[in-house]
Coordinates of N, CA and C in Angstrom, one line a residue:
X1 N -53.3 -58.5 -61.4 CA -53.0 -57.7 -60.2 C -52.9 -58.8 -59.1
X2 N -52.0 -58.6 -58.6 CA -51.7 -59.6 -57.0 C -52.8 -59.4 -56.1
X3 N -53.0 -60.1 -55.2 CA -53.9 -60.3 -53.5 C -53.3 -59.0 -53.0
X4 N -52.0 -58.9 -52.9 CA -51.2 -57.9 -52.4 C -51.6 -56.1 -52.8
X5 N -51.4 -56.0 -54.0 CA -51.8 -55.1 -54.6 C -53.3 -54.5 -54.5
X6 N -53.8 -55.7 -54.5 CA -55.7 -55.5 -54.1 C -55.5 -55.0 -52.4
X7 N -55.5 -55.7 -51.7 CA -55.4 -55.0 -50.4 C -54.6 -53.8 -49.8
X8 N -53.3 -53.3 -50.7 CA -53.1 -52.0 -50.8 C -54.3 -51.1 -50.9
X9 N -54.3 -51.6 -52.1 CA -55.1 -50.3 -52.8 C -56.5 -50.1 -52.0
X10 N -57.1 -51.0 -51.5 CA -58.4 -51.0 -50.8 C -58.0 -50.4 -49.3
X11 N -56.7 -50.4 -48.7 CA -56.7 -50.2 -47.9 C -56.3 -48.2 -47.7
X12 N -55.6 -48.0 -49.4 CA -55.3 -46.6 -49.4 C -56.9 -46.0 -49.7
X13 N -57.6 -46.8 -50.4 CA -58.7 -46.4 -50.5 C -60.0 -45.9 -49.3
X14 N -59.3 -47.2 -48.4 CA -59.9 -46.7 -46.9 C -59.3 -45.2 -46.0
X15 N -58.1 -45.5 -46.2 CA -57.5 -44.3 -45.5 C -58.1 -42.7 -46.4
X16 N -58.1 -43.1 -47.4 CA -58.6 -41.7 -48.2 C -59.6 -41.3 -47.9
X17 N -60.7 -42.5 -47.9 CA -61.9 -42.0 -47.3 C -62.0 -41.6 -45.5
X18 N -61.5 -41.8 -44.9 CA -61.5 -41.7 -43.2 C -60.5 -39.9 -43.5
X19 N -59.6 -39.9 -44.4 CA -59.1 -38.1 -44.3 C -60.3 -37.6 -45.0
X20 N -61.1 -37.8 -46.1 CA -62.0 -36.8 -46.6 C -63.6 -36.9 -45.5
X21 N -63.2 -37.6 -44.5 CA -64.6 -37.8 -44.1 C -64.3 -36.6 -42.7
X22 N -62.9 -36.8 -42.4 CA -62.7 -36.1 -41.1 C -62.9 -34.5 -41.4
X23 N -62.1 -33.7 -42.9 CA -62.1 -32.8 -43.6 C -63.4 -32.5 -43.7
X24 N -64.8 -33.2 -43.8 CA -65.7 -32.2 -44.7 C -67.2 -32.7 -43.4
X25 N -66.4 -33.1 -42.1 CA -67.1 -33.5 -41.0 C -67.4 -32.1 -40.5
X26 N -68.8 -31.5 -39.7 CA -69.0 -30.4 -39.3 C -68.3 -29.9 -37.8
X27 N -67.8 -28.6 -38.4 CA -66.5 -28.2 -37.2 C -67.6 -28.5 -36.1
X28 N -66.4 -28.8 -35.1 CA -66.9 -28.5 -33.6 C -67.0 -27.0 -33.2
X29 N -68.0 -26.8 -32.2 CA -68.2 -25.8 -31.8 C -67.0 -24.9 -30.7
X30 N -66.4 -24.7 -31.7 CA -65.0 -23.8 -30.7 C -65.4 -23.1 -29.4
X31 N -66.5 -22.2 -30.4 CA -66.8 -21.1 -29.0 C -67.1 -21.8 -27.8
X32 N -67.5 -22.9 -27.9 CA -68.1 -24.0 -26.5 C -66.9 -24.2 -25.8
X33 N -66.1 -25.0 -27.2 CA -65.1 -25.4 -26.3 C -63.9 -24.5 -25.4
X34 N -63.8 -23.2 -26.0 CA -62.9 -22.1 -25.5 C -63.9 -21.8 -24.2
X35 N -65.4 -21.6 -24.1 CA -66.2 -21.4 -22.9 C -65.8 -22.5 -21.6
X36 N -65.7 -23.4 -22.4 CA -65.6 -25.0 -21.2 C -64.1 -25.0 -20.9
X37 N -63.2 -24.3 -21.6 CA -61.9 -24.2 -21.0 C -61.9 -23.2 -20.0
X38 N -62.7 -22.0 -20.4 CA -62.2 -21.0 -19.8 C -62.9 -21.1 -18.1
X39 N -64.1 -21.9 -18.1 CA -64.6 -22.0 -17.0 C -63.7 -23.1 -16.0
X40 N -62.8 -23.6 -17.1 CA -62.3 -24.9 -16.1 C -60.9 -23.9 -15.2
X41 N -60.6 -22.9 -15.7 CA -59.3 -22.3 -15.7 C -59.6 -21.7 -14.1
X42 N -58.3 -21.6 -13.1 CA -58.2 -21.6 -12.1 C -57.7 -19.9 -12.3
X43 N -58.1 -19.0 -11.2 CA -57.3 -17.6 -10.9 C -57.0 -17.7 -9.5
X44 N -56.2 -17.3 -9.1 CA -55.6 -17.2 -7.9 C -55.8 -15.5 -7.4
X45 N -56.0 -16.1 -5.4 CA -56.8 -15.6 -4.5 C -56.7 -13.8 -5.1
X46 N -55.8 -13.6 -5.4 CA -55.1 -12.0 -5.5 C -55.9 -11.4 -6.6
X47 N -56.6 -12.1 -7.5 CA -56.6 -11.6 -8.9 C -58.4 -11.9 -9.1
X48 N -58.8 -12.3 -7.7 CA -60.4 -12.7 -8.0 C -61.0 -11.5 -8.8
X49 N -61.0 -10.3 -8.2 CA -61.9 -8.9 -8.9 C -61.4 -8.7 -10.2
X50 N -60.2 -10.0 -10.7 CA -60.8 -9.3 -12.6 C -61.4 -10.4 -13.0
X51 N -61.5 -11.5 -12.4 CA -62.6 -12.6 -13.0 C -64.2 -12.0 -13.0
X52 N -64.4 -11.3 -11.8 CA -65.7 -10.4 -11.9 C -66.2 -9.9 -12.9
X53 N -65.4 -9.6 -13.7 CA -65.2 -8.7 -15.3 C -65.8 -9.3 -16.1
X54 N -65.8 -10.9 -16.0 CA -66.2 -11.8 -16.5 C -64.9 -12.5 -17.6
X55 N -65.3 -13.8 -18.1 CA -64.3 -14.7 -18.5 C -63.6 -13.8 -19.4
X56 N -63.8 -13.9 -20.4 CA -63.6 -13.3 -21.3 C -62.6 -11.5 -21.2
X57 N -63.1 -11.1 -20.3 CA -62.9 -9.7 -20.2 C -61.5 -10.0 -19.5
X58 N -61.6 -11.1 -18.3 CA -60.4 -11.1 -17.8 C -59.6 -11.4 -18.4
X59 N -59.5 -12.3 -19.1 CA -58.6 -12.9 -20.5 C -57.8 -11.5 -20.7
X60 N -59.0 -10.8 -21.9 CA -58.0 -9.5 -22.3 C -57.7 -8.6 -21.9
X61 N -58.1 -8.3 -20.1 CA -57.5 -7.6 -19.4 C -55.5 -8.1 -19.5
X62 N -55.2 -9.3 -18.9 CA -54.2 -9.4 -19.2 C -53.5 -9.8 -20.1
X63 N -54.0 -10.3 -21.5 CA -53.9 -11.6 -22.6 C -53.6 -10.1 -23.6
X64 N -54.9 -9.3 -23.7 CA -55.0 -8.4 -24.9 C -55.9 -8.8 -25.8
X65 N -56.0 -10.4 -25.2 CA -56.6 -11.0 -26.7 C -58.0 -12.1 -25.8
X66 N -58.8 -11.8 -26.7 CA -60.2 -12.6 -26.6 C -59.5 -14.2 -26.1
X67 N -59.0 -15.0 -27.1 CA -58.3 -16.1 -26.8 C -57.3 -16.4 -26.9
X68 N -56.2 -15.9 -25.8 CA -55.2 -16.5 -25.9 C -54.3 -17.6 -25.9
X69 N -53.2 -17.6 -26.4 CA -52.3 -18.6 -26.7 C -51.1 -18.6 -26.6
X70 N -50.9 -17.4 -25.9 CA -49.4 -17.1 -24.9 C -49.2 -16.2 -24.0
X71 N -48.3 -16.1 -23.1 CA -48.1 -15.7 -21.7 C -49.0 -14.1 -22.0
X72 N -49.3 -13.4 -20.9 CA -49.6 -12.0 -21.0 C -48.1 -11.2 -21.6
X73 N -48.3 -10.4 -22.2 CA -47.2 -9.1 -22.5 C -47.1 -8.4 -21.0
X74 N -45.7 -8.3 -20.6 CA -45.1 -7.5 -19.5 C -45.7 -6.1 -19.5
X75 N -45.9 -5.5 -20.3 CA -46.7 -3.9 -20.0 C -48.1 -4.3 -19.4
X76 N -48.8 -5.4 -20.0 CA -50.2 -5.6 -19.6 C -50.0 -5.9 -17.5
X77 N -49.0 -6.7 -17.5 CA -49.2 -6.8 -15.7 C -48.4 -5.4 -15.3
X78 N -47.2 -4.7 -16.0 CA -46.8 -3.5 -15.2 C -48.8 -2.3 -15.2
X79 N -49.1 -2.5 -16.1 CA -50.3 -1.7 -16.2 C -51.2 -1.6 -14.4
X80 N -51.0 -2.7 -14.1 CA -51.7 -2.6 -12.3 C -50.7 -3.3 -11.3
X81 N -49.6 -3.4 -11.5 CA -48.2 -3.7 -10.7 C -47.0 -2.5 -10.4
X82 N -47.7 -1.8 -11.3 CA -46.4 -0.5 -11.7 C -45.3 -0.7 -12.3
X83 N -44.2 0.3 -12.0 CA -43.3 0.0 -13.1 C -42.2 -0.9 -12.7
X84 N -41.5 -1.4 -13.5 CA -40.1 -2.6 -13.1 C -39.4 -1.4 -11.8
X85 N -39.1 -0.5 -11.8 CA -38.5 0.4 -10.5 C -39.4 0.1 -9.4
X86 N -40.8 0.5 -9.3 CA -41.2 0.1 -8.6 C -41.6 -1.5 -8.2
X87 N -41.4 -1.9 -8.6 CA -41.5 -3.4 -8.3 C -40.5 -4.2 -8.0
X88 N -39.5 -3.3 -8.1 CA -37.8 -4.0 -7.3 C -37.6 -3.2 -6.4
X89 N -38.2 -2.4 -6.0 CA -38.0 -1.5 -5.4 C -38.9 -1.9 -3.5
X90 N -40.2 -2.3 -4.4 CA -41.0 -3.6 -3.6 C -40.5 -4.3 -2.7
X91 N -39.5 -5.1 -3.7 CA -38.6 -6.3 -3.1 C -37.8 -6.6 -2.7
X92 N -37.2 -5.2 -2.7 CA -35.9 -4.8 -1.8 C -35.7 -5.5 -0.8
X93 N -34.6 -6.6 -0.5 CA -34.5 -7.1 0.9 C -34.0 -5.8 2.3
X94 N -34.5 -6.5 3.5 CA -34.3 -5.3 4.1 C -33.5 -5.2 5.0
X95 N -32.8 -4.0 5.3 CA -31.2 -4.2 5.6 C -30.7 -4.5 6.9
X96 N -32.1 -4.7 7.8 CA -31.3 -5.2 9.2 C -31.7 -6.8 8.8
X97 N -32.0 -7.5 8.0 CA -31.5 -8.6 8.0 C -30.5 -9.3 8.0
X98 N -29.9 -10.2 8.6 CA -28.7 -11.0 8.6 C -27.7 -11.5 7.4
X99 N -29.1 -12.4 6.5 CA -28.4 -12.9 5.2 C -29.5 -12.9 4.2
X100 N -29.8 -11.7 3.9 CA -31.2 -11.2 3.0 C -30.6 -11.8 1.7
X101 N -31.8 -12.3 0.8 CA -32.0 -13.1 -0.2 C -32.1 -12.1 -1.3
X102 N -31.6 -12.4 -2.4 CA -31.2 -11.0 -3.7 C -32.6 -10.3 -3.8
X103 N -32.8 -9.4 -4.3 CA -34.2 -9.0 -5.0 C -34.4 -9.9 -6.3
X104 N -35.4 -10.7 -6.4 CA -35.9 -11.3 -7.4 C -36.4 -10.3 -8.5
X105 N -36.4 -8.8 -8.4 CA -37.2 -8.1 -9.8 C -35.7 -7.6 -10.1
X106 N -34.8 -7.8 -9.2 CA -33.4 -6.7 -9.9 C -32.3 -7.8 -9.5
X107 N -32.4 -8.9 -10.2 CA -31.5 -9.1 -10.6 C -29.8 -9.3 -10.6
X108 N -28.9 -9.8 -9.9 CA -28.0 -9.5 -10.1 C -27.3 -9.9 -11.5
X109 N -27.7 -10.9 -11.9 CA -27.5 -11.5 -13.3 C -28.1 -10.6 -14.5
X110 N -29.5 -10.4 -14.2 CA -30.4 -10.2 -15.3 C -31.0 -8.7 -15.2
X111 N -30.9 -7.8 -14.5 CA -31.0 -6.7 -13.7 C -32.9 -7.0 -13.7
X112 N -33.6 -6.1 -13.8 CA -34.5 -5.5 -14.1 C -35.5 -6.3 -15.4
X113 N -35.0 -7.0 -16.1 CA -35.1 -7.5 -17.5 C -35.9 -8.5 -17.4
X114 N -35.8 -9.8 -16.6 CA -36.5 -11.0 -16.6 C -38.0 -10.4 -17.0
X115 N -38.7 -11.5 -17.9 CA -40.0 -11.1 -18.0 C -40.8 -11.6 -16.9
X116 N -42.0 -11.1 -17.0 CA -42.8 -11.7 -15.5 C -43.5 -13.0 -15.7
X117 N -43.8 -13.7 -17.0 CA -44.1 -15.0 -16.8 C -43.1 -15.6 -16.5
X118 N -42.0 -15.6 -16.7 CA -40.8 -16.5 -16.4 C -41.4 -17.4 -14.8
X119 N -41.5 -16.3 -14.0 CA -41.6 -17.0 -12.7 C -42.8 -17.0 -12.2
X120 N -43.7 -16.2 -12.9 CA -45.5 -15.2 -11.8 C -46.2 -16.3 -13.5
X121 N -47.2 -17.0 -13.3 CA -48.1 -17.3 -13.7 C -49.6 -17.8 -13.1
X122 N -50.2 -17.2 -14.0 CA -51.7 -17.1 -12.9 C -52.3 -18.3 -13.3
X123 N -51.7 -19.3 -14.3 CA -52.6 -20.5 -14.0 C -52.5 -22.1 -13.8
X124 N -50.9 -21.6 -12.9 CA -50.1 -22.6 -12.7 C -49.7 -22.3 -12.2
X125 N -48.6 -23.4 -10.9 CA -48.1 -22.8 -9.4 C -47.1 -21.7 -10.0
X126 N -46.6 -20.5 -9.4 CA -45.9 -19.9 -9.9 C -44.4 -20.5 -9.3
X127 N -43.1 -20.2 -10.2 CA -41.9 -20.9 -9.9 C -40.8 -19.8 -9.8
X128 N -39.8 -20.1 -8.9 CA -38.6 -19.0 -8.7 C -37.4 -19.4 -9.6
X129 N -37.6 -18.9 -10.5 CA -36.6 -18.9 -11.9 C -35.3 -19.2 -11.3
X130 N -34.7 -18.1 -10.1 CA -33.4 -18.0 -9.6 C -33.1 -19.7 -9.2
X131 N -33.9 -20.3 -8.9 CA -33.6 -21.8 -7.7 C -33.2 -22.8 -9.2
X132 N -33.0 -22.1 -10.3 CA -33.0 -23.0 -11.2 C -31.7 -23.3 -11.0
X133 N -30.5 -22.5 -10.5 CA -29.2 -22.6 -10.1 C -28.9 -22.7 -8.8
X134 N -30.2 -21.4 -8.2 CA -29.2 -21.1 -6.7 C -30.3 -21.5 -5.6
X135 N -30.7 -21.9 -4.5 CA -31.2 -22.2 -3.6 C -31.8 -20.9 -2.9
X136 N -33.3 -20.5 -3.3 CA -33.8 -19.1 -2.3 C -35.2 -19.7 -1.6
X137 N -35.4 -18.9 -1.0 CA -36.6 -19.4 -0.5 C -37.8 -18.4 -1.0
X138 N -37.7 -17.4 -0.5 CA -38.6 -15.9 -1.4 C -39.9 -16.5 -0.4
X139 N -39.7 -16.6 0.8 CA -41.1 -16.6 1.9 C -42.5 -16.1 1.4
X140 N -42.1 -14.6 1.0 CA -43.4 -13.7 0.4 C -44.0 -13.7 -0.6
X141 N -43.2 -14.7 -1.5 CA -43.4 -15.1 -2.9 C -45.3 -15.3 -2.8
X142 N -46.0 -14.5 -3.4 CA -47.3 -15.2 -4.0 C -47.5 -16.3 -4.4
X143 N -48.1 -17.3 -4.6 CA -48.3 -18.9 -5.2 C -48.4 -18.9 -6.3

């Protein structure tokens, strides 16, 4: 057997042992780490009284789920926003303005349909989907 061959093998031999050592290493404590995430996580001014609920509760107030891992479901924010009517209805620009800015919940493109993370997220600046093409300003926009 070659020099070559020897330092292969010793070296697959190393690698095998560093995967079976990482494999049968005692898990980390998730629940900590999901606690130390969830304490790091920012809510914005409007939404303080469901942090009150506590971590966790707020989560599946909007999430549904203990720990989630993707945006809230749109019925969960219509649940204390009301319904898409009412919420375009909201945003109605208003009509002695000069050069009023579309309704952002209705759509000319998209009517009524856009989902609400697209643009409203609570833990990140929220973004105006529309400016991905057209230039708005949305003054009243929440952060």
């Amino acid at each position: 057997m070659s020099i070559y061959q020897r330092i292969a093998i010793v070296l697959l031999a190393l690698f095998s042992f560093s995967v079976w050592a990482q494999n049968t290493a005692e898990p980390a404590n998730d629940g900590k780490a999901f606690q130390q995430k969830l304490s790091d996580i920012t809510i914005k001014p409007y939404h303080k009284p469901l942090e009150a609920t506590g971590n966790q509760a707020s989560c599946q107030l909007c999430h549904g789920a203990k720990t989630p891992t993707t945006p809230p479901n749109d019925d969960n924010c219509l649940t204390c926003h009301g319904s898409t009517d009412q919420i375009a209805a909201m945003t109605e620009p208003k009509s002695d303005e000069a050069h009023p800015e579309p309704n952002p919940h209705n759509s000319i493109h998209y009517g009524k349909d856009v989902p609400c993370s697209v643009c409203h997220s609570e833990h990140q600046p929220s973004k105006v989907y529309c400016n991905s093409c057209h230039l708005f300003k949305y003054p009243n926009m929440k952060p």
